[in-house]
């Protein structure tokens, strides 16, 4: 278990908002696309129950 593991969806959303991301749209299935207008940057996050795997968090 690495230092990034153990985060849940709601915790990830809170972090994204502190970094200036806003919800953009719903993607395929249970994924969401978030946008940072200040940096013109998009990221996709899964909306799953339970903890996110460390590899998924690194990709975000």
PDB file of N, CA and C in Angstrom:
ATOM      1  N   UNK A   1       0.843  -1.175   0.000  1.00  0.00           N
ATOM      2  CA  UNK A   1       0.000   0.000   0.000  1.00  0.00           C
ATOM      3  C   UNK A   1       0.889   1.239   0.000  1.00  0.00           C
ATOM      4  N   UNK A   2       0.761   2.055  -1.029  1.00  0.00           N
ATOM      5  CA  UNK A   2       1.583   3.248  -1.148  1.00  0.00           C
ATOM      6  C   UNK A   2       0.963   4.445  -0.454  1.00  0.00           C
ATOM      7  N   UNK A   3       1.647   5.551  -0.543  1.00  0.00           N
ATOM      8  CA  UNK A   3       1.159   6.742   0.151  1.00  0.00           C
ATOM      9  C   UNK A   3      -0.013   7.404  -0.557  1.00  0.00           C
ATOM     10  N   UNK A   4      -0.296   7.027  -1.796  1.00  0.00           N
ATOM     11  CA  UNK A   4      -1.444   7.592  -2.506  1.00  0.00           C
ATOM     12  C   UNK A   4      -2.702   6.753  -2.349  1.00  0.00           C
ATOM     13  N   UNK A   5      -2.586   5.550  -1.872  1.00  0.00           N
ATOM     14  CA  UNK A   5      -3.762   4.687  -1.787  1.00  0.00           C
ATOM     15  C   UNK A   5      -4.647   5.107  -0.620  1.00  0.00           C
ATOM     16  N   UNK A   6      -5.893   4.732  -0.682  1.00  0.00           N
ATOM     17  CA  UNK A   6      -6.819   5.013   0.399  1.00  0.00           C
ATOM     18  C   UNK A   6      -7.715   6.216   0.184  1.00  0.00           C
ATOM     19  N   UNK A   7      -7.626   6.874  -0.960  1.00  0.00           N
ATOM     20  CA  UNK A   7      -8.491   8.016  -1.234  1.00  0.00           C
ATOM     21  C   UNK A   7      -9.793   7.539  -1.858  1.00  0.00           C
ATOM     22  N   UNK A   8     -10.873   8.167  -1.473  1.00  0.00           N
ATOM     23  CA  UNK A   8     -12.182   7.869  -2.039  1.00  0.00           C
ATOM     24  C   UNK A   8     -12.571   8.971  -3.028  1.00  0.00           C
ATOM     25  N   UNK A   9     -13.633   8.710  -3.779  1.00  0.00           N
ATOM     26  CA  UNK A   9     -14.088   9.643  -4.811  1.00  0.00           C
ATOM     27  C   UNK A   9     -14.302  11.048  -4.252  1.00  0.00           C
ATOM     28  N   UNK A  10     -15.007  11.162  -3.141  1.00  0.00           N
ATOM     29  CA  UNK A  10     -15.313  12.484  -2.577  1.00  0.00           C
ATOM     30  C   UNK A  10     -14.054  13.241  -2.176  1.00  0.00           C
ATOM     31  N   UNK A  11     -13.063  12.529  -1.657  1.00  0.00           N
ATOM     32  CA  UNK A  11     -11.805  13.172  -1.273  1.00  0.00           C
ATOM     33  C   UNK A  11     -11.057  13.682  -2.503  1.00  0.00           C
ATOM     34  N   UNK A  12     -11.113  12.910  -3.578  1.00  0.00           N
ATOM     35  CA  UNK A  12     -10.460  13.319  -4.822  1.00  0.00           C
ATOM     36  C   UNK A  12     -11.131  14.571  -5.388  1.00  0.00           C
ATOM     37  N   UNK A  13     -12.465  14.609  -5.351  1.00  0.00           N
ATOM     38  CA  UNK A  13     -13.200  15.776  -5.846  1.00  0.00           C
ATOM     39  C   UNK A  13     -12.840  17.021  -5.034  1.00  0.00           C
ATOM     40  N   UNK A  14     -12.736  16.893  -3.724  1.00  0.00           N
ATOM     41  CA  UNK A  14     -12.348  18.033  -2.885  1.00  0.00           C
ATOM     42  C   UNK A  14     -10.968  18.548  -3.269  1.00  0.00           C
ATOM     43  N   UNK A  15     -10.033  17.636  -3.506  1.00  0.00           N
ATOM     44  CA  UNK A  15      -8.678  18.042  -3.899  1.00  0.00           C
ATOM     45  C   UNK A  15      -8.687  18.738  -5.255  1.00  0.00           C
ATOM     46  N   UNK A  16      -9.435  18.174  -6.202  1.00  0.00           N
ATOM     47  CA  UNK A  16      -9.506  18.792  -7.531  1.00  0.00           C
ATOM     48  C   UNK A  16     -10.053  20.218  -7.436  1.00  0.00           C
ATOM     49  N   UNK A  17     -11.077  20.412  -6.612  1.00  0.00           N
ATOM     50  CA  UNK A  17     -11.656  21.751  -6.458  1.00  0.00           C
ATOM     51  C   UNK A  17     -10.657  22.724  -5.848  1.00  0.00           C
ATOM     52  N   UNK A  18      -9.836  22.255  -4.903  1.00  0.00           N
ATOM     53  CA  UNK A  18      -8.831  23.151  -4.313  1.00  0.00           C
ATOM     54  C   UNK A  18      -7.768  23.538  -5.334  1.00  0.00           C
ATOM     55  N   UNK A  19      -7.555  22.686  -6.345  1.00  0.00           N
ATOM     56  CA  UNK A  19      -6.589  22.985  -7.401  1.00  0.00           C
ATOM     57  C   UNK A  19      -7.214  23.758  -8.557  1.00  0.00           C
ATOM     58  N   UNK A  20      -8.495  24.150  -8.428  1.00  0.00           N
ATOM     59  CA  UNK A  20      -9.139  24.982  -9.432  1.00  0.00           C
ATOM     60  C   UNK A  20      -9.917  24.231 -10.495  1.00  0.00           C
ATOM     61  N   UNK A  21     -10.101  22.939 -10.343  1.00  0.00           N
ATOM     62  CA  UNK A  21     -10.865  22.165 -11.316  1.00  0.00           C
ATOM     63  C   UNK A  21     -12.358  22.340 -11.073  1.00  0.00           C
ATOM     64  N   UNK A  22     -13.123  22.304 -12.155  1.00  0.00           N
ATOM     65  CA  UNK A  22     -14.580  22.341 -12.095  1.00  0.00           C
ATOM     66  C   UNK A  22     -15.115  21.164 -12.905  1.00  0.00           C
ATOM     67  N   UNK A  23     -16.291  20.665 -12.491  1.00  0.00           N
ATOM     68  CA  UNK A  23     -16.902  19.555 -13.218  1.00  0.00           C
ATOM     69  C   UNK A  23     -17.268  20.028 -14.613  1.00  0.00           C
ATOM     70  N   UNK A  24     -16.854  19.259 -15.627  1.00  0.00           N
ATOM     71  CA  UNK A  24     -17.133  19.627 -17.015  1.00  0.00           C
ATOM     72  C   UNK A  24     -18.290  18.814 -17.572  1.00  0.00           C
ATOM     73  N   UNK A  25     -18.160  17.491 -17.528  1.00  0.00           N
ATOM     74  CA  UNK A  25     -19.228  16.652 -18.075  1.00  0.00           C
ATOM     75  C   UNK A  25     -19.065  15.203 -17.633  1.00  0.00           C
ATOM     76  N   UNK A  26     -20.142  14.457 -17.820  1.00  0.00           N
ATOM     77  CA  UNK A  26     -20.146  13.025 -17.539  1.00  0.00           C
ATOM     78  C   UNK A  26     -19.584  12.306 -18.759  1.00  0.00           C
ATOM     79  N   UNK A  27     -18.652  11.407 -18.534  1.00  0.00           N
ATOM     80  CA  UNK A  27     -18.060  10.638 -19.630  1.00  0.00           C
ATOM     81  C   UNK A  27     -18.730   9.265 -19.685  1.00  0.00           C
ATOM     82  N   UNK A  28     -18.140   8.366 -20.420  1.00  0.00           N
ATOM     83  CA  UNK A  28     -18.697   7.025 -20.580  1.00  0.00           C
ATOM     84  C   UNK A  28     -18.764   6.299 -19.243  1.00  0.00           C
ATOM     85  N   UNK A  29     -19.865   5.630 -19.009  1.00  0.00           N
ATOM     86  CA  UNK A  29     -19.997   4.840 -17.788  1.00  0.00           C
ATOM     87  C   UNK A  29     -19.991   5.706 -16.546  1.00  0.00           C
ATOM     88  N   UNK A  30     -19.140   5.351 -15.613  1.00  0.00           N
ATOM     89  CA  UNK A  30     -19.104   6.056 -14.328  1.00  0.00           C
ATOM     90  C   UNK A  30     -17.896   6.978 -14.218  1.00  0.00           C
ATOM     91  N   UNK A  31     -17.443   7.527 -15.312  1.00  0.00           N
ATOM     92  CA  UNK A  31     -16.299   8.438 -15.302  1.00  0.00           C
ATOM     93  C   UNK A  31     -16.774   9.879 -15.507  1.00  0.00           C
ATOM     94  N   UNK A  32     -16.026  10.808 -14.930  1.00  0.00           N
ATOM     95  CA  UNK A  32     -16.331  12.226 -15.055  1.00  0.00           C
ATOM     96  C   UNK A  32     -15.111  12.965 -15.588  1.00  0.00           C
ATOM     97  N   UNK A  33     -15.363  14.020 -16.336  1.00  0.00           N
ATOM     98  CA  UNK A  33     -14.287  14.850 -16.863  1.00  0.00           C
ATOM     99  C   UNK A  33     -14.321  16.178 -16.121  1.00  0.00           C
ATOM    100  N   UNK A  34     -13.174  16.553 -15.563  1.00  0.00           N
ATOM    101  CA  UNK A  34     -13.012  17.794 -14.813  1.00  0.00           C
ATOM    102  C   UNK A  34     -12.054  18.697 -15.573  1.00  0.00           C
ATOM    103  N   UNK A  35     -12.281  20.014 -15.468  1.00  0.00           N
ATOM    104  CA  UNK A  35     -11.532  20.995 -16.247  1.00  0.00           C
ATOM    105  C   UNK A  35     -10.974  22.078 -15.332  1.00  0.00           C
ATOM    106  N   UNK A  36      -9.725  22.472 -15.593  1.00  0.00           N
ATOM    107  CA  UNK A  36      -9.100  23.584 -14.887  1.00  0.00           C
ATOM    108  C   UNK A  36      -8.958  24.727 -15.888  1.00  0.00           C
ATOM    109  N   UNK A  37      -9.832  25.741 -15.808  1.00  0.00           N
ATOM    110  CA  UNK A  37      -9.789  26.824 -16.796  1.00  0.00           C
ATOM    111  C   UNK A  37      -8.524  27.677 -16.724  1.00  0.00           C
ATOM    112  N   UNK A  38      -7.913  27.775 -15.561  1.00  0.00           N
ATOM    113  CA  UNK A  38      -6.706  28.595 -15.427  1.00  0.00           C
ATOM    114  C   UNK A  38      -5.532  27.991 -16.190  1.00  0.00           C
ATOM    115  N   UNK A  39      -5.469  26.666 -16.231  1.00  0.00           N
ATOM    116  CA  UNK A  39      -4.352  25.991 -16.896  1.00  0.00           C
ATOM    117  C   UNK A  39      -4.766  25.305 -18.198  1.00  0.00           C
ATOM    118  N   UNK A  40      -6.064  25.406 -18.554  1.00  0.00           N
ATOM    119  CA  UNK A  40      -6.599  24.746 -19.741  1.00  0.00           C
ATOM    120  C   UNK A  40      -6.248  23.258 -19.723  1.00  0.00           C
ATOM    121  N   UNK A  41      -6.581  22.597 -18.613  1.00  0.00           N
ATOM    122  CA  UNK A  41      -6.193  21.216 -18.369  1.00  0.00           C
ATOM    123  C   UNK A  41      -7.424  20.381 -18.040  1.00  0.00           C
ATOM    124  N   UNK A  42      -7.521  19.208 -18.642  1.00  0.00           N
ATOM    125  CA  UNK A  42      -8.610  18.271 -18.375  1.00  0.00           C
ATOM    126  C   UNK A  42      -8.067  17.042 -17.668  1.00  0.00           C
ATOM    127  N   UNK A  43      -8.909  16.424 -16.826  1.00  0.00           N
ATOM    128  CA  UNK A  43      -8.579  15.139 -16.229  1.00  0.00           C
ATOM    129  C   UNK A  43      -9.858  14.330 -16.090  1.00  0.00           C
ATOM    130  N   UNK A  44      -9.726  13.028 -16.165  1.00  0.00           N
ATOM    131  CA  UNK A  44     -10.854  12.118 -16.045  1.00  0.00           C
ATOM    132  C   UNK A  44     -10.713  11.335 -14.754  1.00  0.00           C
ATOM    133  N   UNK A  45     -11.801  11.267 -13.984  1.00  0.00           N
ATOM    134  CA  UNK A  45     -11.768  10.484 -12.754  1.00  0.00           C
ATOM    135  C   UNK A  45     -12.930   9.499 -12.753  1.00  0.00           C
ATOM    136  N   UNK A  46     -12.698   8.297 -12.218  1.00  0.00           N
ATOM    137  CA  UNK A  46     -13.778   7.323 -12.095  1.00  0.00           C
ATOM    138  C   UNK A  46     -14.624   7.634 -10.869  1.00  0.00           C
ATOM    139  N   UNK A  47     -15.910   7.434 -10.981  1.00  0.00           N
ATOM    140  CA  UNK A  47     -16.823   7.635  -9.857  1.00  0.00           C
ATOM    141  C   UNK A  47     -17.241   6.259  -9.353  1.00  0.00           C
ATOM    142  N   UNK A  48     -16.342   5.602  -8.629  1.00  0.00           N
ATOM    143  CA  UNK A  48     -16.584   4.267  -8.100  1.00  0.00           C
ATOM    144  C   UNK A  48     -16.665   4.322  -6.588  1.00  0.00           C
ATOM    145  N   UNK A  49     -17.332   3.347  -6.013  1.00  0.00           N
ATOM    146  CA  UNK A  49     -17.332   3.253  -4.555  1.00  0.00           C
ATOM    147  C   UNK A  49     -16.026   2.612  -4.101  1.00  0.00           C
ATOM    148  N   UNK A  50     -15.642   2.885  -2.880  1.00  0.00           N
ATOM    149  CA  UNK A  50     -14.419   2.305  -2.336  1.00  0.00           C
ATOM    150  C   UNK A  50     -13.198   3.142  -2.649  1.00  0.00           C
ATOM    151  N   UNK A  51     -12.051   2.637  -2.237  1.00  0.00           N
ATOM    152  CA  UNK A  51     -10.787   3.345  -2.427  1.00  0.00           C
ATOM    153  C   UNK A  51     -10.300   3.227  -3.868  1.00  0.00           C
ATOM    154  N   UNK A  52      -9.656   4.295  -4.340  1.00  0.00           N
ATOM    155  CA  UNK A  52      -9.062   4.279  -5.672  1.00  0.00           C
ATOM    156  C   UNK A  52      -7.696   3.612  -5.608  1.00  0.00           C
ATOM    157  N   UNK A  53      -7.366   2.794  -6.595  1.00  0.00           N
ATOM    158  CA  UNK A  53      -6.024   2.209  -6.643  1.00  0.00           C
ATOM    159  C   UNK A  53      -4.966   3.295  -6.846  1.00  0.00           C
ATOM    160  N   UNK A  54      -3.774   3.034  -6.370  1.00  0.00           N
ATOM    161  CA  UNK A  54      -2.693   4.022  -6.450  1.00  0.00           C
ATOM    162  C   UNK A  54      -2.371   4.388  -7.896  1.00  0.00           C
ATOM    163  N   UNK A  55      -2.382   3.426  -8.798  1.00  0.00           N
ATOM    164  CA  UNK A  55      -2.097   3.702 -10.204  1.00  0.00           C
ATOM    165  C   UNK A  55      -3.108   4.655 -10.823  1.00  0.00           C
ATOM    166  N   UNK A  56      -4.372   4.520 -10.437  1.00  0.00           N
ATOM    167  CA  UNK A  56      -5.410   5.420 -10.929  1.00  0.00           C
ATOM    168  C   UNK A  56      -5.166   6.836 -10.434  1.00  0.00           C
ATOM    169  N   UNK A  57      -4.786   6.969  -9.173  1.00  0.00           N
ATOM    170  CA  UNK A  57      -4.519   8.298  -8.616  1.00  0.00           C
ATOM    171  C   UNK A  57      -3.317   8.949  -9.279  1.00  0.00           C
ATOM    172  N   UNK A  58      -2.312   8.171  -9.604  1.00  0.00           N
ATOM    173  CA  UNK A  58      -1.143   8.728 -10.296  1.00  0.00           C
ATOM    174  C   UNK A  58      -1.526   9.224 -11.689  1.00  0.00           C
ATOM    175  N   UNK A  59      -2.444   8.514 -12.353  1.00  0.00           N
ATOM    176  CA  UNK A  59      -2.870   8.903 -13.696  1.00  0.00           C
ATOM    177  C   UNK A  59      -3.683  10.197 -13.678  1.00  0.00           C
ATOM    178  N   UNK A  60      -4.382  10.449 -12.584  1.00  0.00           N
ATOM    179  CA  UNK A  60      -5.183  11.676 -12.462  1.00  0.00           C
ATOM    180  C   UNK A  60      -4.250  12.852 -12.306  1.00  0.00           C
TER     181      UNK A  60
END
